[in-house]
Short mmCIF file of C-alpha atoms in Angstrom, two decimals:
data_model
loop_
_atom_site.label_atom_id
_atom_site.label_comp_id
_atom_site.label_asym_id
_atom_site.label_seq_id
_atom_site.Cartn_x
_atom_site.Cartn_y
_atom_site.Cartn_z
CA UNK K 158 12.36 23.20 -19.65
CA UNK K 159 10.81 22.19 -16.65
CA UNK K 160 8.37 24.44 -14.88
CA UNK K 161 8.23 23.88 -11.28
CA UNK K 162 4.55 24.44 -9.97
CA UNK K 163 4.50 25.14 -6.49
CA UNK K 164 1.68 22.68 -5.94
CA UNK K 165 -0.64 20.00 -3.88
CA UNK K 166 -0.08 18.37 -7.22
CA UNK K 167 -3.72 17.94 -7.89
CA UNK K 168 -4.16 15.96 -11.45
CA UNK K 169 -7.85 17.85 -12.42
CA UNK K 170 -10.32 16.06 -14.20
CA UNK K 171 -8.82 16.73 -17.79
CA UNK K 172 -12.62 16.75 -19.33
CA UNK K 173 -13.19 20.01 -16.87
CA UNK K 174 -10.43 21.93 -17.80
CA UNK K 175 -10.61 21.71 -21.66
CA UNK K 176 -14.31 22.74 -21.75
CA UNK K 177 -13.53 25.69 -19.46
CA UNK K 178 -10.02 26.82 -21.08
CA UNK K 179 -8.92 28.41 -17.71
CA UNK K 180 -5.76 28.03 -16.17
CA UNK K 181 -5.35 24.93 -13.69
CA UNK K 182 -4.43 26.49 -9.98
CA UNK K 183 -2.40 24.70 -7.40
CA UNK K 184 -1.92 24.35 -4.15
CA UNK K 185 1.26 25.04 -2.46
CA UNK K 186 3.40 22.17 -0.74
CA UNK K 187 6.41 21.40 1.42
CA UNK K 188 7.79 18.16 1.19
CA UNK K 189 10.08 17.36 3.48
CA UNK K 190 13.70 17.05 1.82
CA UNK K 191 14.57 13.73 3.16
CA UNK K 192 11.94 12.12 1.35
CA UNK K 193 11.66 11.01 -2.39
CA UNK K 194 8.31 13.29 -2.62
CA UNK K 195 5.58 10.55 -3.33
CA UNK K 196 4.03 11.93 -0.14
CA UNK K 197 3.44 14.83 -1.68
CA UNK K 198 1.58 13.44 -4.76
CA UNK K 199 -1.96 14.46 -3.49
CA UNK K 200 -4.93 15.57 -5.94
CA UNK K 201 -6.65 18.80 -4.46
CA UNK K 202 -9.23 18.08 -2.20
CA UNK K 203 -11.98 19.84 -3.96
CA UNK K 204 -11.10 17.26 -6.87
CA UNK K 205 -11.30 13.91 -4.88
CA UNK K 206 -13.80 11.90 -5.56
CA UNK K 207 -15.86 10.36 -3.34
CA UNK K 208 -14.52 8.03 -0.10
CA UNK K 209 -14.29 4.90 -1.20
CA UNK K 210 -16.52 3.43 1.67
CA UNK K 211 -19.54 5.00 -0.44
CA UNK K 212 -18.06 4.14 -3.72
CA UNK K 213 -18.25 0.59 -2.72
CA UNK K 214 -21.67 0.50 -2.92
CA UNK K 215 -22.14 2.29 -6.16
CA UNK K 216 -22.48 1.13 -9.64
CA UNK K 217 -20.18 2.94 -11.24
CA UNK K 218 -17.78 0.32 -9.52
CA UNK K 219 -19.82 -2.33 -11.66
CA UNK K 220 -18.71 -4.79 -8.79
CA UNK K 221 -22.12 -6.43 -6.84
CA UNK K 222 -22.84 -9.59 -4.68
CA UNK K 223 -23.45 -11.35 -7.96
CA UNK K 224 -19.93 -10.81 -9.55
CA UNK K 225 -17.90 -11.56 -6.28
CA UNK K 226 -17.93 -15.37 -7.23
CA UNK K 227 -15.94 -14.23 -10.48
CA UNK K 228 -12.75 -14.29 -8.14
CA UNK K 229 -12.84 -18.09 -7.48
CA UNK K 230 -13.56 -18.66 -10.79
CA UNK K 231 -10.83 -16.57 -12.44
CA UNK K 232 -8.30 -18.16 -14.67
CA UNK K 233 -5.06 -16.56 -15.73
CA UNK K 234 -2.43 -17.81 -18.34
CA UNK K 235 0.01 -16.64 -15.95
CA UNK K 236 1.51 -18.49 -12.52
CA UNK K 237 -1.53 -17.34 -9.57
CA UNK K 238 0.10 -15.39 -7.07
CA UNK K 239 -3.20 -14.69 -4.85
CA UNK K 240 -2.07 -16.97 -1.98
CA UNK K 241 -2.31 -15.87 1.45
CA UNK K 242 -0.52 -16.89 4.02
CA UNK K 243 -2.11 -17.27 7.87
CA UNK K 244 -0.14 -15.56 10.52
CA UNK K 245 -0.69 -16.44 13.95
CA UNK K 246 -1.97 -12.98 16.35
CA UNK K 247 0.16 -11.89 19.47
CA UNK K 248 1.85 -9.15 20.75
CA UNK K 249 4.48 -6.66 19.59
CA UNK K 250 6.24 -3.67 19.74
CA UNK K 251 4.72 -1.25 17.15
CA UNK K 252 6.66 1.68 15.84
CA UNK K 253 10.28 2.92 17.72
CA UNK K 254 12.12 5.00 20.03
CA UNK K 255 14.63 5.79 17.89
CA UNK K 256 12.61 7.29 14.94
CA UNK K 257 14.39 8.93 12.28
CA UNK K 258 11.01 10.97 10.89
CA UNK K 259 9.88 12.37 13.86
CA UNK K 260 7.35 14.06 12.13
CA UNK K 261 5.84 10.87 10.40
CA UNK K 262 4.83 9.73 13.35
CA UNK K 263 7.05 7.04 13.88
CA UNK K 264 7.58 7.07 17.98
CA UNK K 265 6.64 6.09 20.20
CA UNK K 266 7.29 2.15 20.61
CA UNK K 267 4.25 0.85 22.35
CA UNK K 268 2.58 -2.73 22.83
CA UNK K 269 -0.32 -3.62 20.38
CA UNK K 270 -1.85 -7.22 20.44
CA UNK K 271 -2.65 -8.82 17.09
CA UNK K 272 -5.43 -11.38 16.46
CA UNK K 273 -5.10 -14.05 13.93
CA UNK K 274 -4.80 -13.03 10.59
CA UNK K 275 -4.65 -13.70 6.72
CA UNK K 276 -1.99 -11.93 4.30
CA UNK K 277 -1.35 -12.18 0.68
CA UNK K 278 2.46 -13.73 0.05
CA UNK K 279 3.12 -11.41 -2.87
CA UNK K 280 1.79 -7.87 -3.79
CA UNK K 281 -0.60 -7.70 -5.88
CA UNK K 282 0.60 -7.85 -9.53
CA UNK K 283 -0.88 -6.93 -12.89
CA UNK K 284 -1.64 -10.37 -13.68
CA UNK K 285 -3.94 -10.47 -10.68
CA UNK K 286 -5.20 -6.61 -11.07
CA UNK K 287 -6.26 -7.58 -14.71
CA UNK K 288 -8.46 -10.81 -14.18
CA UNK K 289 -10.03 -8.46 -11.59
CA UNK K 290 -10.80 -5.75 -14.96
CA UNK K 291 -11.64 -8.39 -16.68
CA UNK K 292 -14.07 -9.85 -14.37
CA UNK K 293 -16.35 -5.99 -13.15
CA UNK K 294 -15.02 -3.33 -15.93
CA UNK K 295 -13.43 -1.87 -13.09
CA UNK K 296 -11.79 1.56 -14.37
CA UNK K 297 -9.30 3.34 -12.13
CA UNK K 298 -9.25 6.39 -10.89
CA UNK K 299 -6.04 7.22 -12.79
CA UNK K 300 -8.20 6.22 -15.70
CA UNK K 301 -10.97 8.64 -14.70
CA UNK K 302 -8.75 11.56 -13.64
CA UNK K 303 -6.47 11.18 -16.87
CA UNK K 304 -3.01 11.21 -15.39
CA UNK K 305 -0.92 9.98 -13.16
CA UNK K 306 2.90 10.32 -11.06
CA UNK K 307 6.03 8.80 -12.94
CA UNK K 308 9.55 8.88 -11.43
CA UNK K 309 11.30 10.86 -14.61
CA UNK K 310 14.01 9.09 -15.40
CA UNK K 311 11.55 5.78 -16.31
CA UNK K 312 9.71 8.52 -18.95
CA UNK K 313 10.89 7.94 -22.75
CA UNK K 314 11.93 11.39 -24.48
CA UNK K 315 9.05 11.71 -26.34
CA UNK K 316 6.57 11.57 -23.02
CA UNK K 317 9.19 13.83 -20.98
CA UNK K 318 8.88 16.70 -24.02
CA UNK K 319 5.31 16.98 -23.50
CA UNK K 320 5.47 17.47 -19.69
CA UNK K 321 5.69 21.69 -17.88
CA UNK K 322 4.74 20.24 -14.48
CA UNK K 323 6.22 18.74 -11.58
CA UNK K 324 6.47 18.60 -7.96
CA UNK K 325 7.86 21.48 -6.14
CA UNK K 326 10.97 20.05 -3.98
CA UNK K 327 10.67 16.86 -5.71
CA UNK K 328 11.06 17.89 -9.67
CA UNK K 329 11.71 14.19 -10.54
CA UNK K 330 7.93 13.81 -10.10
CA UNK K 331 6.10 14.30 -13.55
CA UNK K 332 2.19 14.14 -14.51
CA UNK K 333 1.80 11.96 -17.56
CA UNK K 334 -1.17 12.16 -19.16
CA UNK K 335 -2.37 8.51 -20.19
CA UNK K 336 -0.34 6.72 -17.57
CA UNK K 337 -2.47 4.22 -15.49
CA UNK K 338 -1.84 0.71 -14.51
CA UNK K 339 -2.29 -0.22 -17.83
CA UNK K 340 0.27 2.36 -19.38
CA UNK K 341 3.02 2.78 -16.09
CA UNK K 342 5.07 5.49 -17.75
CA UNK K 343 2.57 6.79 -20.36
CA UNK K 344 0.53 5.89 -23.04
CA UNK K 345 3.81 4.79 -25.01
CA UNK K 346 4.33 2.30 -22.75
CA UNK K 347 2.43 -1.23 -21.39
CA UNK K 348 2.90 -4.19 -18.94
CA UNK K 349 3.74 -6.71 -21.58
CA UNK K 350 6.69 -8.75 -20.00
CA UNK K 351 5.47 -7.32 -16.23
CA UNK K 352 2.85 -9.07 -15.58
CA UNK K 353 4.53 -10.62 -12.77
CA UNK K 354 5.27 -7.08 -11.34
CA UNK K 355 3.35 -4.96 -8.73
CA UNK K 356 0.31 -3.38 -10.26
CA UNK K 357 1.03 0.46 -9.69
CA UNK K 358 -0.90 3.99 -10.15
CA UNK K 359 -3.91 2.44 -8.06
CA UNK K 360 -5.54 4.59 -5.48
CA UNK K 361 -6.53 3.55 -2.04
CA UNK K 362 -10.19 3.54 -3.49
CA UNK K 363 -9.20 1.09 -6.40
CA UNK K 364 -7.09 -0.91 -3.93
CA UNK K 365 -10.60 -1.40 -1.65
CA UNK K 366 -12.62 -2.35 -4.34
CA UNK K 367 -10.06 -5.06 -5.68
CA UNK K 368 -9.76 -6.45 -2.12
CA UNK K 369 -14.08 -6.82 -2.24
CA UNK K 370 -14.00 -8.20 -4.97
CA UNK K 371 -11.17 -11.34 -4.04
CA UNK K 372 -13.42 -11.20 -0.91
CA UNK K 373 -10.29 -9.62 0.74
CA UNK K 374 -9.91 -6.48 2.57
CA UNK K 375 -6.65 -4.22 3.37
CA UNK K 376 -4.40 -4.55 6.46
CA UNK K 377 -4.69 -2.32 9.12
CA UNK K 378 -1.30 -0.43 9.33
CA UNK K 379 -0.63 -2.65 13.10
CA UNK K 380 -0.87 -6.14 11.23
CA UNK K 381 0.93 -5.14 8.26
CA UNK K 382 3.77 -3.68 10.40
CA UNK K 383 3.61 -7.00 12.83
CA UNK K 384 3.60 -8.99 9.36
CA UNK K 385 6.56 -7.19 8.30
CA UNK K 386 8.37 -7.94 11.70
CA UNK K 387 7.92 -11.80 10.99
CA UNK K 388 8.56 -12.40 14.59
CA UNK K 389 11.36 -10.18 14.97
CA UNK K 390 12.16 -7.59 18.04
CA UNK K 391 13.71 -4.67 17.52
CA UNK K 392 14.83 -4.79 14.52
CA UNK K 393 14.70 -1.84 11.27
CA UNK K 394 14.38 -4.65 8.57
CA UNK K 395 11.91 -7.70 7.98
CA UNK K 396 15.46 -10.07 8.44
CA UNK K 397 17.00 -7.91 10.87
CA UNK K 398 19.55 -4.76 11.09
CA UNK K 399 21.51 -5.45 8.57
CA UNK K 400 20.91 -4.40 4.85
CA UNK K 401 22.09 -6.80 2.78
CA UNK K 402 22.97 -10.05 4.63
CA UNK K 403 26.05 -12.28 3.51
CA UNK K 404 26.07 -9.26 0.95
CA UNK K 405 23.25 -10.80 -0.61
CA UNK K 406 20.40 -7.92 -1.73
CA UNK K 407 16.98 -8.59 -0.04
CA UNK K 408 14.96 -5.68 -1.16
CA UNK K 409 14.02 -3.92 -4.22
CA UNK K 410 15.29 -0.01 -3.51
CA UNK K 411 17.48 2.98 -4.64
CA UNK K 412 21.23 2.17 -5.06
CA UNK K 413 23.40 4.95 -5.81
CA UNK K 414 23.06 8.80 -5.82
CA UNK K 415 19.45 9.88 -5.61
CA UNK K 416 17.89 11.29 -7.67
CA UNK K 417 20.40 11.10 -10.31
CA UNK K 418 21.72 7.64 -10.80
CA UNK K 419 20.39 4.18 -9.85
CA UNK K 420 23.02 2.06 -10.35
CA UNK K 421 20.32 -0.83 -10.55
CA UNK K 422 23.12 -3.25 -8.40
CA UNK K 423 19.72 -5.15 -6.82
CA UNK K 424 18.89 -5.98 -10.45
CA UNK K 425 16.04 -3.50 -11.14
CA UNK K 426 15.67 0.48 -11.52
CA UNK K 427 12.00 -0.08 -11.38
CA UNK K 428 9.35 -2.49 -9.77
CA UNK K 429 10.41 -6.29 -10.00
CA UNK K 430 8.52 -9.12 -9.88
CA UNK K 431 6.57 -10.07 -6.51
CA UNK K 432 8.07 -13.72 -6.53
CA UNK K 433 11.49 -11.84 -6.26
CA UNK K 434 13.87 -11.56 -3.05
CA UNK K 435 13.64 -13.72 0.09
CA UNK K 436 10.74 -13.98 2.29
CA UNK K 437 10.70 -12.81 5.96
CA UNK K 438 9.88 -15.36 8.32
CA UNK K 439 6.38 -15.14 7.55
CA UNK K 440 6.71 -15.94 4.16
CA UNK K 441 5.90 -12.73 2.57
CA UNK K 442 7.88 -11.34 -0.76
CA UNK K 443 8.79 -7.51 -0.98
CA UNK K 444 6.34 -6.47 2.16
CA UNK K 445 9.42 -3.90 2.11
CA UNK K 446 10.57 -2.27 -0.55
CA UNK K 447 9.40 -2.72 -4.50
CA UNK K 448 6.36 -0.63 -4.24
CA UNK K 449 4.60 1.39 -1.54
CA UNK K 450 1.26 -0.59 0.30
CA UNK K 451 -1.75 0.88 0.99
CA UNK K 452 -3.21 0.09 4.58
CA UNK K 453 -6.73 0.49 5.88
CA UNK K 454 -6.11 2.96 7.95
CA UNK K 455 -6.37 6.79 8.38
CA UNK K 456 -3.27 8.38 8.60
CA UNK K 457 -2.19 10.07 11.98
CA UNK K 458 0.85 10.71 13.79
CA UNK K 459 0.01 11.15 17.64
CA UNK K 460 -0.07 7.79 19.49
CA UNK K 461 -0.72 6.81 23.17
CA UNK K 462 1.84 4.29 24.39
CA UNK K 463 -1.23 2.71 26.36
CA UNK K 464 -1.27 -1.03 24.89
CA UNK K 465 -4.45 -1.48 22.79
CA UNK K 466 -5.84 -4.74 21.05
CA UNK K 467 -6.25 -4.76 17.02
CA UNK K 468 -6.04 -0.72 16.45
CA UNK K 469 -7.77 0.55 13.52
CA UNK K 470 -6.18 4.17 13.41
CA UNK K 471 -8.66 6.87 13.87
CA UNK K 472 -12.34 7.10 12.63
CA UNK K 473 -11.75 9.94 10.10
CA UNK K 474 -9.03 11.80 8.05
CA UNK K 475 -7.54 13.47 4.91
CA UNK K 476 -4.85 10.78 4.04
CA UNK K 477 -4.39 7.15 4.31
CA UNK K 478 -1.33 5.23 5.29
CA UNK K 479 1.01 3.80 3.35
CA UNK K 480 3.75 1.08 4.43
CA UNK K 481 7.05 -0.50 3.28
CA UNK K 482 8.52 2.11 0.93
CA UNK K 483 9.47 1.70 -3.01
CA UNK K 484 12.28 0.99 -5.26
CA UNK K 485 12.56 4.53 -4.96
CA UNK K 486 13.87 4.50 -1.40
CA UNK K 487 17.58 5.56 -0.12
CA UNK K 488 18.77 5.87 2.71
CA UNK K 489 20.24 9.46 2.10
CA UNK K 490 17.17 10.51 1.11
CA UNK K 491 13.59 8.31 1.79
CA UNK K 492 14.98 5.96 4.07
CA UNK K 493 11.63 4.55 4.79
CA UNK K 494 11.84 0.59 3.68
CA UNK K 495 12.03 -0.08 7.64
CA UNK K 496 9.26 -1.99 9.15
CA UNK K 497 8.75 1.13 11.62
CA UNK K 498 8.34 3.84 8.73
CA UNK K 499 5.60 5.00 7.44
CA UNK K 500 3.95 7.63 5.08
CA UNK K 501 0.91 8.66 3.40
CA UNK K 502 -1.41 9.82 0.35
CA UNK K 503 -4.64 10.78 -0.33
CA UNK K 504 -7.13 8.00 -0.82
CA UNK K 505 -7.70 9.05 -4.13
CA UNK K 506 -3.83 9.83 -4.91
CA UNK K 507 -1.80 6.71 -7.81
CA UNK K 508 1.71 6.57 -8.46
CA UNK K 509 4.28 4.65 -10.33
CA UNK K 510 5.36 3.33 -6.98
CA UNK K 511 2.32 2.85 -4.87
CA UNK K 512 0.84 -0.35 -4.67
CA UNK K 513 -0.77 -2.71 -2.18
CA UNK K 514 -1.56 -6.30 -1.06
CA UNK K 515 -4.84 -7.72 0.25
CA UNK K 516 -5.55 -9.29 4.18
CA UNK K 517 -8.48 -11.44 5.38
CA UNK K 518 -10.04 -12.10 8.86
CA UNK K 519 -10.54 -15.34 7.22
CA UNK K 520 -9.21 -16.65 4.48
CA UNK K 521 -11.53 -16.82 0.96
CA UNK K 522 -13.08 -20.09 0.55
CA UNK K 523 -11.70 -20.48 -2.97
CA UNK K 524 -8.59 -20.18 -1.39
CA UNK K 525 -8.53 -23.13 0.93
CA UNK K 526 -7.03 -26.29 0.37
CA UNK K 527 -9.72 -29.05 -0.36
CA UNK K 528 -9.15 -33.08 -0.12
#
């Protein structure tokens, strides 16, 4: 049986707590009840490690100036799905008057200008994430913590039994010790067969130092969300208002009764592949939907409706956002696969649902088309 720790949900460094023997605190949370509860899949402050902005210039990242070439010069058995796509800048309307999480900060609707910009077509899957491994010895930081978040009902038995943890007000999320990118539900499982899906359980941090090494970086949160748009005014979804045009599914989410039964009638109960569904306008697979993204920028939910130029979000914070929702998302409960919604995690924070997809002022040279 289940024991439901009221609790930040803070994975500790496993190392630490066998050599002490003492009992692992937690911190309390509230998560709000329309939400699926990734939000509130956070490691304890006191056991982040550092800010990704200084781990990019440390060694343990094993990534320098002398392996970024290794990106143009990576080869994969598997179809490339690195492209990027140029979108043309201009002005929007970011965010909505009619929000339906008033506390995520979704309001208010306000004029941002975009400059011209590069985004990746597909999220980055495990085909991609791996030549990057291959390439620096990267190791994750769900490697280095130990553990990671898995949605329960994609646990086998045998993982589930071992498991007295989960999230309070969200009890369908479950630390599994051994689950990583490598492993997404545990160390009985692997990516064989999915390495055309999303790469998952990477932090912000990881997500950084794959984008620096593909000589890439992560979208602020106002280009992915004009991205997402694809031209579009007004409306909740990348296509428009309705869900499932010509009742055709377009997006990888919850169907059903959360959090008991995904009926699976979009094809998957899981991540799919990021070739899969139609493109918006822009040309870009899943940017809702699948997995969550991370963006570059520091999460905060107080906005001026004064029309700004290329916002970055603020200079500093505890949390990062995070854009497009998962194939966790319902509209009873996390209806947050709208271009307007948002949410967030600690930089340091991995789930089985949390991915991301690289950006570029410019686009990589080893990208361009040569005569």
């Amino acid at each position: 049986m289940l024991h439901v720790i009221m609790l930040a949900l803070a994975i500790l460094n496993n190392h630490a707590s066998a050599e002490t023997g003492d009992n692992i605190s937690r911190d309390q949370i509230t998560e709000n009840q329309d939400s699926c509860g990734c939000g509130a899949i956070k490691r304890r402050a006191g056991d982040q490690l550092e800010d990704s902005t200084i781990l990019q210039e440390d060694t343990s990242l094993n990534i320098n100036s002398e392996k970024y070439s290794s990106a143009a010069n990576a080869q994969s058995i598997y179809p490339r799905t690195n492209q990027m796509v140029f979108i043309k800048g201009g002005k929007f309307m970011m965010g909505t008057d009619e929000p339906v999480f008033v506390a995520d900060g979704e309001g208010p609707s306000r004029e941002v200008t975009i400059s011209d910009f590069y985004l990746d077509i597909h999220e980055v899957s495990n085909a991609e994430f791996e030549l990057f491994v291959n390439a620096t010895g990267y190791r994750t930081e769900a490697e280095s913590f130990g553990d990671s978040f898995v949605f329960e009902s994609l646990l086998s038995e045998e993982t589930k039994a071992g498991i007295t943890q989960a999230v309070a007000g969200a009890p369908w999320w479950l630390p599994v010790k051994g689950c990583n990118w490598k492993h997404p539900e545990g160390q009985d499982s692997n990516i064989k067969g999915r390495k055309d899906h999303p790469v998952v359980h990477v932090s912000w941090n990881d997500a950084v130092a794959y984008c620096s090494w593909a000589g890439k970086r992560l979208p602020t949160e106002a280009e992915w969300e004009y991205a997402c748009r694809g031209g579009l005014k007004g409306r909740l979804f990348p296509w428009g208002n309705k869900l499932n045009p010509k009742d055709k599914h377009w997006v990888n989410i919850w169907q059903g009764e959360f959090p008991d039964t995904n009926t699976g009638e979009d094809g998957y109960v899981s991540t799919c592949p990021v070739t899969e569904f139609p493109t918006n306008a822009f040309h870009l697979h899943n940017i809702v939907g699948n997995v969550w993204e991370w963006t570059a920028d520091w999460w905060n939910i107080k906005h001026s409706s004064v029309p700004t130029t290329n916002p970055m979000g603020p200079e500093s914070g505890k949390d990062r956002v995070k854009k497009g929702g998962s194939y966790l998302c319902h509209k009873s409960y996390c209806y947050r696969y709208r271009c307007a919604a948002r949410s967030q995690n600690t930089p340091d924070s991995s789930a089985g649902n949390l991915g991301f997809r690289c950006a570029g002022t410019n686009i990589p040279e080893y990208l361009k088309e040569h005569p």
